[in-house]
Every structure is written in structure tokens, then in C-alpha cells.
CSV table of C-alpha atoms and ligand atoms in Angstrom, one decimal:
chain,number,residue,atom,x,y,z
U,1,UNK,CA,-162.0,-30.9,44.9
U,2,UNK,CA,-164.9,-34.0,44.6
U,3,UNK,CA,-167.7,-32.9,43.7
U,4,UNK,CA,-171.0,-35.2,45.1
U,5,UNK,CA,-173.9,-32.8,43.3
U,6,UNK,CA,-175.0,-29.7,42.4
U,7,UNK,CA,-176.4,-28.6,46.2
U,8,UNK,CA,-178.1,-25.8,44.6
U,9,UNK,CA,-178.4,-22.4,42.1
U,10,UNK,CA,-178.6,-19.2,43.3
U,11,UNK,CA,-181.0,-17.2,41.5
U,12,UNK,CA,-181.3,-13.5,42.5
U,13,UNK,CA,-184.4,-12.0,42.8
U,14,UNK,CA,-186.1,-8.6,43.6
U,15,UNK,CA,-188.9,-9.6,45.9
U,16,UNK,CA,-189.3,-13.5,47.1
U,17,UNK,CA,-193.2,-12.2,47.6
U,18,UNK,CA,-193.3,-12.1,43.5
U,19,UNK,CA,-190.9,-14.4,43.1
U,20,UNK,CA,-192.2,-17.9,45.3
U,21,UNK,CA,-195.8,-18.1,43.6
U,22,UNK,CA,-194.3,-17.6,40.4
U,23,UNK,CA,-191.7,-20.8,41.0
U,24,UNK,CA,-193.9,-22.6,42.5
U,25,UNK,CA,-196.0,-22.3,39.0
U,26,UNK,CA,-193.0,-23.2,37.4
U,27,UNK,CA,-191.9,-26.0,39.2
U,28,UNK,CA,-195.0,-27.6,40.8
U,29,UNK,CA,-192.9,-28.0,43.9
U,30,UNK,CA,-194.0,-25.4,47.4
U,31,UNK,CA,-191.2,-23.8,48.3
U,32,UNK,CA,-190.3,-25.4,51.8
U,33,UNK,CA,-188.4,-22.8,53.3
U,34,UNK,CA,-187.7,-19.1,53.9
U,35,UNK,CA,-184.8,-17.6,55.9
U,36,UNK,CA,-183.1,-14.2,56.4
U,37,UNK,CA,-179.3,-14.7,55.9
U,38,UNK,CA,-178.2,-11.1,58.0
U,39,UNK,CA,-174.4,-11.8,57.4
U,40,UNK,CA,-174.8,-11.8,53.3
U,41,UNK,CA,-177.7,-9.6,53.9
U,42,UNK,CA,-180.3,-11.6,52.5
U,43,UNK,CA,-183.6,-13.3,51.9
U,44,UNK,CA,-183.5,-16.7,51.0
U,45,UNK,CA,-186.1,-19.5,50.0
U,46,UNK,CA,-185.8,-22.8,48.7
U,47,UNK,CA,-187.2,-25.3,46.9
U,48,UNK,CA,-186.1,-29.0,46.5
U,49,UNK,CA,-185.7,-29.7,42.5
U,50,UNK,CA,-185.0,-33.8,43.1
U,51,UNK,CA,-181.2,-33.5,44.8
U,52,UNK,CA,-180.9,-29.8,44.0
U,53,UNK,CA,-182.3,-27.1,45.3
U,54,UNK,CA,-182.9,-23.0,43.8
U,55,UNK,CA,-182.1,-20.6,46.1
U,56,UNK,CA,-183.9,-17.5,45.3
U,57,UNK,CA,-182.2,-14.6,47.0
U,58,UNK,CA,-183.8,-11.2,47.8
U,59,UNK,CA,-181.4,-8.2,48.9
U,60,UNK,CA,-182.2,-6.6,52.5
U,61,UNK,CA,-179.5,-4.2,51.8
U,62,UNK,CA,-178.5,-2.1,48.4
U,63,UNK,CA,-174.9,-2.4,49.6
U,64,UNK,CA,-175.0,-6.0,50.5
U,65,UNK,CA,-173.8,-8.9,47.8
U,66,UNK,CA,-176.9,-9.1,46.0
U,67,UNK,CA,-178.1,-5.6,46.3
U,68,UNK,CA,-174.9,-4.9,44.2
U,69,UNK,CA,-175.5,-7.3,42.0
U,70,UNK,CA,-179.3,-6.3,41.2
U,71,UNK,CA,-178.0,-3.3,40.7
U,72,UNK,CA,-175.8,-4.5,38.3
U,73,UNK,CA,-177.0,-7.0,36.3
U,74,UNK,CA,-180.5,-7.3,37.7
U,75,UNK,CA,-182.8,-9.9,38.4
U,76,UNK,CA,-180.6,-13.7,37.7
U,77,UNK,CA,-178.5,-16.4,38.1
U,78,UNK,CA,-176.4,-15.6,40.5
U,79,UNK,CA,-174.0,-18.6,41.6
U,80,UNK,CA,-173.8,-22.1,41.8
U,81,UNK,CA,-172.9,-24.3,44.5
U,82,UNK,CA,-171.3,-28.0,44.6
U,83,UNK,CA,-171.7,-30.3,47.2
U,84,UNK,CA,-168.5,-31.5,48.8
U,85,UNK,CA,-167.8,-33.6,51.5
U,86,UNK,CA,-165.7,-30.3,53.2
U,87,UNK,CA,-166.5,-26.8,52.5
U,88,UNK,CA,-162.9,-26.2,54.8
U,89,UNK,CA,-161.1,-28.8,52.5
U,90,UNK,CA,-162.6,-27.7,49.6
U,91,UNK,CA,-161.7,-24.2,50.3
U,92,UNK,CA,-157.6,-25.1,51.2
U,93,UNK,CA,-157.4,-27.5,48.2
U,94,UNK,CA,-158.7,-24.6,45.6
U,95,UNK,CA,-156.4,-22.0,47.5
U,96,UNK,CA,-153.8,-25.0,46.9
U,97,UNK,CA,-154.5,-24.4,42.9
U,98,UNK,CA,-154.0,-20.7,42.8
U,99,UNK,CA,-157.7,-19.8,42.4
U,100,UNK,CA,-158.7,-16.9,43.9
U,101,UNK,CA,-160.7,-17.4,47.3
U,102,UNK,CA,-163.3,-14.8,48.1
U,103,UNK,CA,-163.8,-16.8,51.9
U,104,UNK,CA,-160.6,-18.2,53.0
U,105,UNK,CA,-162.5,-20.2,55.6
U,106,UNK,CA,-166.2,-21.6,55.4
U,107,UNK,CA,-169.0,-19.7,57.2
U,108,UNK,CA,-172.2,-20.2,58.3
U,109,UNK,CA,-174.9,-19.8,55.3
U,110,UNK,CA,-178.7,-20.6,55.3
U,111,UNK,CA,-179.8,-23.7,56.4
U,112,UNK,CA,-176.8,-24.1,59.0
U,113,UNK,CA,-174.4,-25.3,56.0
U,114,UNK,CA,-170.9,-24.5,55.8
U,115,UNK,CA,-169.6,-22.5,53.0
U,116,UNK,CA,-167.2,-20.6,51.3
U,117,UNK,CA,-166.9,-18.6,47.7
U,118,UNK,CA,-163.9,-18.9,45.0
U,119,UNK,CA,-163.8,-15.9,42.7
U,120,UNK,CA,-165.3,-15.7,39.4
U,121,UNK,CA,-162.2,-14.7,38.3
U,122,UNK,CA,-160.8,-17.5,38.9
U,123,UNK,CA,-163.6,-19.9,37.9
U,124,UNK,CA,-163.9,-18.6,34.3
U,125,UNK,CA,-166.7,-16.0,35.3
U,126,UNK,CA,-169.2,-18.0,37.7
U,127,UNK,CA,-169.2,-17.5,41.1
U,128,UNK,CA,-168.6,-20.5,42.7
U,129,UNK,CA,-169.6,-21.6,46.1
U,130,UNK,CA,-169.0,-24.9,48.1
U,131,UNK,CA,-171.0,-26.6,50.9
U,132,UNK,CA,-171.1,-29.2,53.2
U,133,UNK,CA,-173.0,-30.1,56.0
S,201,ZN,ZN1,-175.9,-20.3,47.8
């Protein structure tokens, strides 16, 4: 897999409402955009850290991805995500070197890019997404 950048981290979080003012302290940067992701069951926002982005994610659902991970682990980083020319390529090629795929084929995910999540099993205990555009 070639990697181009880190696209962005996914940091989960129990309410954006707290969570946005307090990033936007942080980082000095607004965030530019907010968007309900129903397939992963999720509230996203983002802000643009030069190339990369955070993507704080808010659970709609206890049951959903995050939910479960709130739950969990609480409030944290939750996955990173490379930048590749292919989410679909990317995806085959890591099938390819035995690690364990949790999307066999890239889906839609916020901002209309297409991507796909290898294990953290198989990635030494990060999850691991790749996108493309
Ligand atoms: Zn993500």
C-alpha cells in the first residue's frame, strides 16, 4: 500500500457540542464541517490541521462502532486513516498480505470519500482505515 499522508485521526468523543469549542481553543482553527454518518452511526466534524484533518466522532447509537467503543475505553483516539490513491486497491493489496480486513470493499464515509477498515489485529492494535477520493 503507498501511503500519500495522514488524511486524518479519529478522535472519539461524547458530545461534538462540548467537544468543537474546546478544539477550536486548542487548535485556533473553526471546525469547517459537521455531518451525520447514519451507516457508522455517527456524528462527525472536522477540522483542517495543515494536510490532516481530526475527525471528532460522537455516537448516535450505544450499539453502533463508537457507542461500543465509548463504552469501552471512553472518550479517545480512535483510528487513523492514510491517504492512498485507492481505498479498493488498498483494501485487495492488504487482503493480499493476510491482514485481517474488517471492509472487504470500500464504502461511502463522511465527506463522500471511499473507505475501508483493516483490523487492529492485524495492524498491531490500531485500527486502521484507508481513503481516497
Ligand atoms: Zn475516519
Amino acid at each position: 500500500m503507498k501511503v500519500s499522508h495522514i488524511e486524518h485521526l479519529g478522535i472519539a468523543v461524547k458530545s461534538l457540542e462540548e467537544s468543537i469549542p474546546y478544539y477550536e481553543n486548542l487548535l485556533g482553527i473553526k471546525c469547517y464541517n459537521v455531518e451525520e454518518v447514519k451507516d457508522q452511526r455517527v456524528k462527525t466534524a472536522f477540522f483542517l490541521v495543515g494536510e490532516t484533518k481530526i475527525e471528532l466522532l460522537e455516537s448516535t447509537d450505544p450499539e453502533g462502532p463508537i457507542g461500543k467503543f465509548l463504552e469501552k475505553k471512553g472518550e479517545g483516539i480512535h483510528h487513523i486513516a492514510f491517504a492512498v490513491a485507492s481505498a479498493t486497491d488498498a483494501l485487495a493489496e492488504a487482503e493480499t498480505q493476510g491482514l485481517t480486513l474488517i471492509d472487504k470493499i470500500a464504502r461511502k464515509g463522511a465527506e463522500g470519500m471511499n473507505i475501508g477498515f483493516l483490523h487492529p489485529k492485524s495492524t498491531h492494535g490500531v485500527l486502521v482505515e484507508v481513503c481516497s477520493k
